[in-house]
Tab-separated table of C-alpha atoms and ligand atoms in Angstrom:
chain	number	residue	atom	x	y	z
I	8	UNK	CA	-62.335	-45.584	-82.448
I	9	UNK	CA	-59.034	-44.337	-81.070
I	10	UNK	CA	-59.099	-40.482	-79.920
I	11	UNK	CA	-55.646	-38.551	-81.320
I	12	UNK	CA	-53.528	-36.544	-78.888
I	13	UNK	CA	-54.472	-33.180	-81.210
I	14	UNK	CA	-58.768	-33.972	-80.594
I	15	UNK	CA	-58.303	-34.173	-76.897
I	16	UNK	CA	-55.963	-30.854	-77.340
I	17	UNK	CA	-58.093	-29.088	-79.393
I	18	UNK	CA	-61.247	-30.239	-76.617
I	19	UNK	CA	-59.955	-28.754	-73.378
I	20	UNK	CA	-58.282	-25.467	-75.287
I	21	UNK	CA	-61.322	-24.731	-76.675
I	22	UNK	CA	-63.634	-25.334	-73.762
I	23	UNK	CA	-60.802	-23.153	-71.530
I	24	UNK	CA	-60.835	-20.514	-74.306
I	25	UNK	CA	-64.991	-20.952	-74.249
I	26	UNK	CA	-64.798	-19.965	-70.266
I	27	UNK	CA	-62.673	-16.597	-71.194
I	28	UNK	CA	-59.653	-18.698	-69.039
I	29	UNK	CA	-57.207	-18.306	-72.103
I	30	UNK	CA	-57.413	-14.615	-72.087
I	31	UNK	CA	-57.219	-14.436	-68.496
I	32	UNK	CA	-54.332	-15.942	-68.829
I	33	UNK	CA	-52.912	-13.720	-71.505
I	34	UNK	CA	-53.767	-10.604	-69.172
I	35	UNK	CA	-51.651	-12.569	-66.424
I	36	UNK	CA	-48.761	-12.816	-68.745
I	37	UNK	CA	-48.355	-8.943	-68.195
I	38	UNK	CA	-46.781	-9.892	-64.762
I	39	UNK	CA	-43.028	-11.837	-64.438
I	40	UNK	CA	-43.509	-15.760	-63.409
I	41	UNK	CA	-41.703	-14.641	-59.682
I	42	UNK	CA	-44.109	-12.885	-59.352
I	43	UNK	CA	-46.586	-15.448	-59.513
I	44	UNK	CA	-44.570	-18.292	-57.835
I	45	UNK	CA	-43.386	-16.168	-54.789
I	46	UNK	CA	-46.934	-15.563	-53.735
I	47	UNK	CA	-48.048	-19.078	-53.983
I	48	UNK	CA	-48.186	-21.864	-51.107
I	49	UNK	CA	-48.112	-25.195	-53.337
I	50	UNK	CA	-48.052	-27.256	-50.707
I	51	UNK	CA	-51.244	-26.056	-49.151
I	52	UNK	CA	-52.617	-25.092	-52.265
I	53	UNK	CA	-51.471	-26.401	-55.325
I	54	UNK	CA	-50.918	-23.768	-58.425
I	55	UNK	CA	-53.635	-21.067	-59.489
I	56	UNK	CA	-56.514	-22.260	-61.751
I	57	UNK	CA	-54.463	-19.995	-64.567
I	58	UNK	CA	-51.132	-21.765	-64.153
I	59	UNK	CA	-53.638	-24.584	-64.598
I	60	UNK	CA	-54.244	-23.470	-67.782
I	61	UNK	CA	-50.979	-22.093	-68.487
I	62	UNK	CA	-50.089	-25.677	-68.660
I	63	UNK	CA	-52.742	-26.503	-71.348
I	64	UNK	CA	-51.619	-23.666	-72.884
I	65	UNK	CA	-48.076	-24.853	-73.364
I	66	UNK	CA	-48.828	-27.105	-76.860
I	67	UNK	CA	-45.067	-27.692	-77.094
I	68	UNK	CA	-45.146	-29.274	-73.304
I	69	UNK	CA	-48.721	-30.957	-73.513
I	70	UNK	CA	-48.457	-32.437	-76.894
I	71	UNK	CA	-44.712	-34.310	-75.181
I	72	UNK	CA	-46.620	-35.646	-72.599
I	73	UNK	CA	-50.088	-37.002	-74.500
I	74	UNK	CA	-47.708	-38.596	-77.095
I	75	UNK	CA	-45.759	-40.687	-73.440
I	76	UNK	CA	-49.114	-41.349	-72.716
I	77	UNK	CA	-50.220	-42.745	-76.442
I	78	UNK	CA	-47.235	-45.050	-75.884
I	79	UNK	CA	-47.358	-46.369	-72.278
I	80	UNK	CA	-50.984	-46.672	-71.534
I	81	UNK	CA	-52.654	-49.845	-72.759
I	82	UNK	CA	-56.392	-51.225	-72.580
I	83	UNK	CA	-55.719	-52.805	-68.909
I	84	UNK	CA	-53.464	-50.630	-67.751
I	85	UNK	CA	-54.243	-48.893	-64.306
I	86	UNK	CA	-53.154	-45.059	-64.931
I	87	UNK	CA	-52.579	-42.581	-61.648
I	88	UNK	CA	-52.104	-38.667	-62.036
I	89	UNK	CA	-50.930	-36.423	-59.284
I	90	UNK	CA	-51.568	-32.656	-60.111
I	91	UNK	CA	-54.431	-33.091	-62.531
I	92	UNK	CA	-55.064	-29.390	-63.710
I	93	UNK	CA	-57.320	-29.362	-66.331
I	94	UNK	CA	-57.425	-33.215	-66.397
I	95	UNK	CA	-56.353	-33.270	-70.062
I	96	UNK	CA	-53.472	-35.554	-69.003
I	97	UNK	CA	-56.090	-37.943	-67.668
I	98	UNK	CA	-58.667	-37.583	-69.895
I	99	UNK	CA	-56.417	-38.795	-73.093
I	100	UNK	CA	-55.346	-41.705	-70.240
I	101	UNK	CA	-59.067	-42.452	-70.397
I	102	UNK	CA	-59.305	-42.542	-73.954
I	103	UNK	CA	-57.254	-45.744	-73.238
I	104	UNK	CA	-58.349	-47.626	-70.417
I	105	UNK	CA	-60.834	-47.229	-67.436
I	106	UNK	CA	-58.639	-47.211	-64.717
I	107	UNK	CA	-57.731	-44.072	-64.369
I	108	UNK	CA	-57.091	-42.048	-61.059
I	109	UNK	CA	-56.336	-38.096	-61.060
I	110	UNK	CA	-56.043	-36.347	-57.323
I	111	UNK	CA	-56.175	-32.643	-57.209
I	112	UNK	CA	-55.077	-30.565	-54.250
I	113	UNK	CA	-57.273	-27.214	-55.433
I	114	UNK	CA	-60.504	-26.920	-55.207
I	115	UNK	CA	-61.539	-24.124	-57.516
I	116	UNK	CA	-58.599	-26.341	-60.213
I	117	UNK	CA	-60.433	-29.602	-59.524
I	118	UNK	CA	-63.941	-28.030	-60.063
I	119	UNK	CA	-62.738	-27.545	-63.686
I	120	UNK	CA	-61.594	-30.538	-64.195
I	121	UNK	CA	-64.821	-32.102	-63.509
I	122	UNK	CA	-66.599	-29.479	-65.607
I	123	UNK	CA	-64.443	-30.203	-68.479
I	124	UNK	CA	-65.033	-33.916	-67.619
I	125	UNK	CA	-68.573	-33.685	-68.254
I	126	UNK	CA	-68.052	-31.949	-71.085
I	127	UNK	CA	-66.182	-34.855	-72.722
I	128	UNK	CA	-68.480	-37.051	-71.478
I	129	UNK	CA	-71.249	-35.375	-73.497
I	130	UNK	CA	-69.096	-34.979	-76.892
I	131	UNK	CA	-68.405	-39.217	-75.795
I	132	UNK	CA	-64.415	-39.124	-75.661
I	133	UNK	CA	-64.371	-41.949	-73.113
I	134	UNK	CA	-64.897	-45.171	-74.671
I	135	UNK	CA	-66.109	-46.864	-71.083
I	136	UNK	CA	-65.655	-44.591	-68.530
I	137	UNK	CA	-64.394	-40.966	-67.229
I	138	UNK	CA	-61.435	-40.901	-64.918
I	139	UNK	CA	-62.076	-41.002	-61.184
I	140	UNK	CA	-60.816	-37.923	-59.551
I	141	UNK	CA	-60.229	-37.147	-55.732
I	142	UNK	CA	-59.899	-33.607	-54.590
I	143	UNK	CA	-57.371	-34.630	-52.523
I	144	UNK	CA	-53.255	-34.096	-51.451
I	145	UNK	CA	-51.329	-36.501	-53.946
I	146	UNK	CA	-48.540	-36.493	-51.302
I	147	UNK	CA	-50.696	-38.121	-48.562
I	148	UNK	CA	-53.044	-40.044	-50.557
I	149	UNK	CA	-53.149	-43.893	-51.261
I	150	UNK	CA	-53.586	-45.105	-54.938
I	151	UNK	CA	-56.408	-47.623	-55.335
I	152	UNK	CA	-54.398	-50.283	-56.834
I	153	UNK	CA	-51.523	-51.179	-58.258
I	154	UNK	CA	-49.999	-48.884	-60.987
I	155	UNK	CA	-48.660	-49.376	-64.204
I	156	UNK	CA	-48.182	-45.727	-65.200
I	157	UNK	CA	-47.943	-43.224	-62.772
I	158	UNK	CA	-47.805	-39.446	-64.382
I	159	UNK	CA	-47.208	-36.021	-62.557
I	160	UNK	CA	-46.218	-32.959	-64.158
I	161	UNK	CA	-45.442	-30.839	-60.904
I	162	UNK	CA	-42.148	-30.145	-62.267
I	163	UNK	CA	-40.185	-26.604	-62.002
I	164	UNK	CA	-36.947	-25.793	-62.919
I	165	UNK	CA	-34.088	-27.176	-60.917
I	166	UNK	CA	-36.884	-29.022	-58.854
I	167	UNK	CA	-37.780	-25.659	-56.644
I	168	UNK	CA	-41.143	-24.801	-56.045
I	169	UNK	CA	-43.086	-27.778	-57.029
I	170	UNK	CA	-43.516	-30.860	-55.217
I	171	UNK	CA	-42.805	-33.774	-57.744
I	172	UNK	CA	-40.187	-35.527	-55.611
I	173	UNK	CA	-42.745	-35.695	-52.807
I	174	UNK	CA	-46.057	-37.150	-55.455
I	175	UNK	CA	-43.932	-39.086	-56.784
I	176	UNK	CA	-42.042	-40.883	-53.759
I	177	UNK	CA	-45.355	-41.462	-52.216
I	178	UNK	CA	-46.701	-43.321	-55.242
I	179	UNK	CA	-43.726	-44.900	-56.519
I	180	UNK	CA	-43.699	-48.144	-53.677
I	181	UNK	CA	-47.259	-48.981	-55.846
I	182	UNK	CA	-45.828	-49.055	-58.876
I	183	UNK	CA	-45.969	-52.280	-60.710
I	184	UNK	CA	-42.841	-54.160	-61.949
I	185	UNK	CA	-41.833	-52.803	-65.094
I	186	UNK	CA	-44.509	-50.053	-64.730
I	187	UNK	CA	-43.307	-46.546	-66.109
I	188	UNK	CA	-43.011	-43.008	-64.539
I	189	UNK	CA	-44.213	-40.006	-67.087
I	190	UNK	CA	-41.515	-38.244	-66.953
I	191	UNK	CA	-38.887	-40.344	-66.210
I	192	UNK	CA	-36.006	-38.367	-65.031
I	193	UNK	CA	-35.158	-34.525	-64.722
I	194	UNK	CA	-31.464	-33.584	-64.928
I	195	UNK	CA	-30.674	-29.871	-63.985
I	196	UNK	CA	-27.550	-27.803	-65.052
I	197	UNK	CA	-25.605	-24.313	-63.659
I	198	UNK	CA	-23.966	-21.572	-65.525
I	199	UNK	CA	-21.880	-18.785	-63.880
I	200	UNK	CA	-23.039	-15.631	-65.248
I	201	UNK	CA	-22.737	-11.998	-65.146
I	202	UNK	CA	-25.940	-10.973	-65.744
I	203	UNK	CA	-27.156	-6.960	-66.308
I	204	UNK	CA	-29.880	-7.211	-62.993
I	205	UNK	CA	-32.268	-4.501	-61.360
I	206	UNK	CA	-30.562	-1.997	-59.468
I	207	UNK	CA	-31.509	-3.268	-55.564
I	208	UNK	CA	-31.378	-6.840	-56.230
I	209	UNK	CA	-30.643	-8.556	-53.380
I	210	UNK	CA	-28.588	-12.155	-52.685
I	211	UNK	CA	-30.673	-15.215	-54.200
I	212	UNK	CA	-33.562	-13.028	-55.873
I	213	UNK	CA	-34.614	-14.497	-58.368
I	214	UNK	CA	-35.492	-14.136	-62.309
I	215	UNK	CA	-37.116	-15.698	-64.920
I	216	UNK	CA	-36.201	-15.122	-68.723
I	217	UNK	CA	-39.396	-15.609	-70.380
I	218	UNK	CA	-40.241	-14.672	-74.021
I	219	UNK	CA	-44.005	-15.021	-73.967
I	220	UNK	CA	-43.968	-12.378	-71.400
I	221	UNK	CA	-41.577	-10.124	-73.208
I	222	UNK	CA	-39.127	-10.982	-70.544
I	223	UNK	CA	-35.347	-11.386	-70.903
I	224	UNK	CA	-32.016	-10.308	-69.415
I	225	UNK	CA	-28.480	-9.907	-71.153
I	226	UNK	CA	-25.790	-11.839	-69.578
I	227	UNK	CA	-22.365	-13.294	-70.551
I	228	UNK	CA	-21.689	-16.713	-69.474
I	229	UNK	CA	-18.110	-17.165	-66.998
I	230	UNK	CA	-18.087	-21.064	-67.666
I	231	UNK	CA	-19.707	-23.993	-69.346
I	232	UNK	CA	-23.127	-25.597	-68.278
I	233	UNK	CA	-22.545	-28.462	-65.602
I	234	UNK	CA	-25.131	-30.849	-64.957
I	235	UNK	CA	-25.468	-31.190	-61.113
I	236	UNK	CA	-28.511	-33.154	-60.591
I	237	UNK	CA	-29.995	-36.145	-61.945
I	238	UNK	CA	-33.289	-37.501	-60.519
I	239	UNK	CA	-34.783	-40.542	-61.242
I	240	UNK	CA	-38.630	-40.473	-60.634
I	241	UNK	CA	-39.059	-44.264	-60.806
I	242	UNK	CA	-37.217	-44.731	-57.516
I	243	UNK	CA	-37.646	-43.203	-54.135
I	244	UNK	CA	-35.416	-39.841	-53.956
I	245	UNK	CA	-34.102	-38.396	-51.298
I	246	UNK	CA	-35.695	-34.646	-50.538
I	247	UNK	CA	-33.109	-32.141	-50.584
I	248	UNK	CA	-29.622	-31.813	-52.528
I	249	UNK	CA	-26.508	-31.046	-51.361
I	250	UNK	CA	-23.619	-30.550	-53.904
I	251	UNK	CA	-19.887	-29.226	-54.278
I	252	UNK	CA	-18.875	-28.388	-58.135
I	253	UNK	CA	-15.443	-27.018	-59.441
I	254	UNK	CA	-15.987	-24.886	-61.940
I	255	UNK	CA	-13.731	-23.746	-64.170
I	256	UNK	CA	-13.797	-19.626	-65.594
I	257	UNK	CA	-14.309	-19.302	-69.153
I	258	UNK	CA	-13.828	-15.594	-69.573
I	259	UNK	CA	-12.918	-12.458	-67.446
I	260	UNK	CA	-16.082	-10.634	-65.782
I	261	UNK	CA	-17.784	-11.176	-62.306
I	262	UNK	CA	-20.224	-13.491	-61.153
I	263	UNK	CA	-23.292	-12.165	-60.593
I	264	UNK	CA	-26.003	-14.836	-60.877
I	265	UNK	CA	-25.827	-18.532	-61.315
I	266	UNK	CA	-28.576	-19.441	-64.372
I	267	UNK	CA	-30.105	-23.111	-63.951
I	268	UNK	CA	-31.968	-24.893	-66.840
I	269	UNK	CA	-33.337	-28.407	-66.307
I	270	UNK	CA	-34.113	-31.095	-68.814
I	271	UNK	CA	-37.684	-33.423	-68.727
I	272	UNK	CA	-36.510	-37.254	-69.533
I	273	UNK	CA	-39.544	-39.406	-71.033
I	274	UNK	CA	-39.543	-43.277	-70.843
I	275	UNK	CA	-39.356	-43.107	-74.751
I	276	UNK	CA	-35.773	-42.005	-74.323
I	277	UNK	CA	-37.571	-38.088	-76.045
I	278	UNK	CA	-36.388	-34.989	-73.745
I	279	UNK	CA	-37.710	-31.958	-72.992
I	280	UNK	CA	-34.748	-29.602	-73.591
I	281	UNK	CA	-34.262	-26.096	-72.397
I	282	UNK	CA	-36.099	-23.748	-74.729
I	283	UNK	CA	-38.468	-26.539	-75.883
I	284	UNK	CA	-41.451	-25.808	-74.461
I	285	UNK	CA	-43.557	-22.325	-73.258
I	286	UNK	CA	-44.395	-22.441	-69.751
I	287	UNK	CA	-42.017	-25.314	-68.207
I	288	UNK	CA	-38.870	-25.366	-67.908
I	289	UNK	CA	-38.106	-21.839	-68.292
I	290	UNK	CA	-34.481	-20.619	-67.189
I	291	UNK	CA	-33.818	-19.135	-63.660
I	292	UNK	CA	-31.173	-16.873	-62.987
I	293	UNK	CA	-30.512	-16.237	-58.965
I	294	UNK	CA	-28.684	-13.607	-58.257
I	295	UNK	CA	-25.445	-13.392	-56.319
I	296	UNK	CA	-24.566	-10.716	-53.602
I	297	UNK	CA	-21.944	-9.967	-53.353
I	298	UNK	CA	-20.542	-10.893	-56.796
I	299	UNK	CA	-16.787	-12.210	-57.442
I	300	UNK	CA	-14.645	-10.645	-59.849
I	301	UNK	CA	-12.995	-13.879	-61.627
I	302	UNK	CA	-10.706	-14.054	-64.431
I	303	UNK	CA	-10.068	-16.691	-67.064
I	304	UNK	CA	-8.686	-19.872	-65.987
I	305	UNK	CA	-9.818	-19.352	-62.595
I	306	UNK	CA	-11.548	-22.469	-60.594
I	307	UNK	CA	-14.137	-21.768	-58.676
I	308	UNK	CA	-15.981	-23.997	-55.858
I	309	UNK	CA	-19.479	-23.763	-55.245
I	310	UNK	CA	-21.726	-25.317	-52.936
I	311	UNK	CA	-25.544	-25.668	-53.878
I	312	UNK	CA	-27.704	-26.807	-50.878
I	313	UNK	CA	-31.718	-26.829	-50.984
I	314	UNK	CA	-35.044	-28.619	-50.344
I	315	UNK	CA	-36.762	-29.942	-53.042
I	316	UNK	CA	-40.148	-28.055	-53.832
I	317	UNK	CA	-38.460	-24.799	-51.982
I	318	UNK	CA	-38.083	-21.050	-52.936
I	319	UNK	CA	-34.307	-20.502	-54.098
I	320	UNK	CA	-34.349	-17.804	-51.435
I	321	UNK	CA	-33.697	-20.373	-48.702
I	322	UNK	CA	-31.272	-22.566	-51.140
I	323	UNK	CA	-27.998	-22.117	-49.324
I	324	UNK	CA	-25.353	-21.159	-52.220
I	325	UNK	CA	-21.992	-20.278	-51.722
I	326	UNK	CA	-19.335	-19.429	-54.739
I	327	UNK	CA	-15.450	-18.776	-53.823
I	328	UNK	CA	-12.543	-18.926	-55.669
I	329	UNK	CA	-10.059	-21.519	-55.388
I	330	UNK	CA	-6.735	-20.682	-53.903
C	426	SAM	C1	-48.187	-28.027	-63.413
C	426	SAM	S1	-49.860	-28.488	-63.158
C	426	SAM	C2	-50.032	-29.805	-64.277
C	426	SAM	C3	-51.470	-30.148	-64.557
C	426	SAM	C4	-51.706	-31.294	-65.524
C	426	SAM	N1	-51.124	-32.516	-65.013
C	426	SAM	C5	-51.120	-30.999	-66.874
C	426	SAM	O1	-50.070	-31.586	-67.190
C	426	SAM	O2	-51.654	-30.164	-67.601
C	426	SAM	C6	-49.766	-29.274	-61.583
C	426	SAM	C7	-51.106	-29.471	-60.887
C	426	SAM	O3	-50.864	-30.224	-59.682
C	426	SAM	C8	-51.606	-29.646	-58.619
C	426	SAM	N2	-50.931	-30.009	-57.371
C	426	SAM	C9	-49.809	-29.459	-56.842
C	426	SAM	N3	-49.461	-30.089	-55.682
C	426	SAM	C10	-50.376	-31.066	-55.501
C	426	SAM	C11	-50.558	-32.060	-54.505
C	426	SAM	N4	-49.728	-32.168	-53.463
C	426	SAM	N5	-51.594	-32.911	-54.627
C	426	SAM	C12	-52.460	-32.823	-55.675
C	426	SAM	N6	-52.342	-31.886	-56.637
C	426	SAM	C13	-51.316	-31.034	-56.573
C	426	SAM	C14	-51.611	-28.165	-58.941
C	426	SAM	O4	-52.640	-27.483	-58.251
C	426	SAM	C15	-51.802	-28.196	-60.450
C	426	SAM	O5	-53.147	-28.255	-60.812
């Protein structure tokens, strides 16, 4: 009998919740996301076991991604997950088929995983077999064979932080013909804004509007959203971006902050729009120092350079009016 996307939810929430990991999670929430990403090496490390569960967490996110994965994974297919977290992406994978292949960079994350793949193994969610994870770097390691879905949710606004371009590049070359990337694309888009910031904020700090930590900053917008990035998971990417925009002033006021908000693509064609889920995809603002008065009308050019996976403190951004 077929396992729904809500029964494999409801499994690893509840066993989290069981463990007390929910409401350390909801004692985290007391502190902004910065916070939490500024202190954390991901490419050593990986995320903390609670932005683990933050993930889970996320229903709006989660229940996007099991229903790609009710569409694209079929009884043969071979199915390989960078990032695992709690493994739920996996374990719904191996509701589907037995060839599935999760690789975890941190320990104490992976440990759960396996926990919580017991568990399911128990409560006999796996029609043949539990999926195989590694504790290992999804960057470096080789898949086993040759994929037909390949899914990795190491995604972070505007692609900083998080390493997705780098799991994904290394798996992509094993990807079967017409195999399918979950998610597909992420396009990311830039605002100027004059936001109301913290006295002492300094060039390219950075903030993090976030309702479900009571967190949010008033700001008046100086021109229309322009998408600047597109990325296409399914092909090899190149790791850093480099772009030049004119923008043109909607309103007086002075720039401040640039706010970037990124969009998840699925192979169904479904996106994951800004506002649409909890925990990804949240809005960043990063502030400017020193700002630019600008007036209506007024075209401004601005260059947006970074690595992929970085800290928007070392992005090099530059804004400047247009004679
Ligand atoms: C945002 S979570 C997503 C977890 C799970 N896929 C889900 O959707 O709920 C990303 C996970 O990838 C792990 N991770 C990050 N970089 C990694 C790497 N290079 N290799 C393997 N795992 C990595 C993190 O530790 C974290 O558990």
């Amino acid at each position: 009998m077929s396992v729904s996307t809500e029964k494999i939810y409801k499994e690893v929430f509840s066993y989290c919740e069981k463990e007390g990991l929910i409401q350390k999670l909801k004692e985290s929430l007391a502190f902004p996301e910065e916070q939490q990403f500024n202190k954390l090496n991901i490419s050593k490390e990986g995320l903390d076991l609670i932005d683990a569960v933050h993930c889970v967490n996320d229903k709006r996110r989660t229940k996007v991604f099991l229903e790609e994965i009710n569409k694209y994974v079929f009884s043969k297919s071979v199915v390989v997950e960078g990032g695992i977290g709690t493994g739920i992406l996996s374990f719904f994978a191996s509701t589907k088929t037995p060839y599935v292949y999760g690789f975890e960079i941190n320990p104490t994350i992976f440990e759960l995983a396996e926990k919580i793949k017991k568990y399911l193994t128990t409560k006999h969610i796996f029609p043949s077999i539990a999926p195989s994870f590694s504790l290992k770097d999804a960057i470096k390691s080789k898949p086993p064979e040759k994929i037909d879905v390949i899914i990795s949710e190491n995604i972070y606004t505007g692609m900083f932080f998080e390493k997705q371009v780098q799991i994904v590049n290394n798996f992509v070359p094993n990807l079967k013909k017409g195999g399918v990337v979950i998610p597909n694309k992420l396009e990311s888009f830039i605002i100027l804004s004059q936001t109301v910031l913290p006295k002492g904020t300094e060039n390219k700090d950075l903030f993090v509007p976030t309702p479900e930590r009571g967190i949010s900053f008033k700001y008046k917008t100086l021109s229309k959203a322009i998408s600047y990035d597109l990325i296409n998971f399914k092909v090899h990417s190149r790791l850093d971006i480099n772009k030049r925009l004119s923008m043109i002033i909607t309103g007086d006021g002075e720039i401040n902050s640039i706010i970037i908000y990124s969009e998840v693509i699925m192979p169904s064609g479904k996106v994951i729009k800004r506002k649409d889920a909890d925990f990804l995809n949240s809005d960043i603002i990063i502030a400017i120092q020193p700002s630019l008065k600008v007036l209506k009308g007024d075209t401004i050019n601005v260059h947006l350079a970074y690595k992929y996976g970085s800290n928007p403190k070392n992005a090099r951004i530059s804004i400047n009016k247009k004679l």
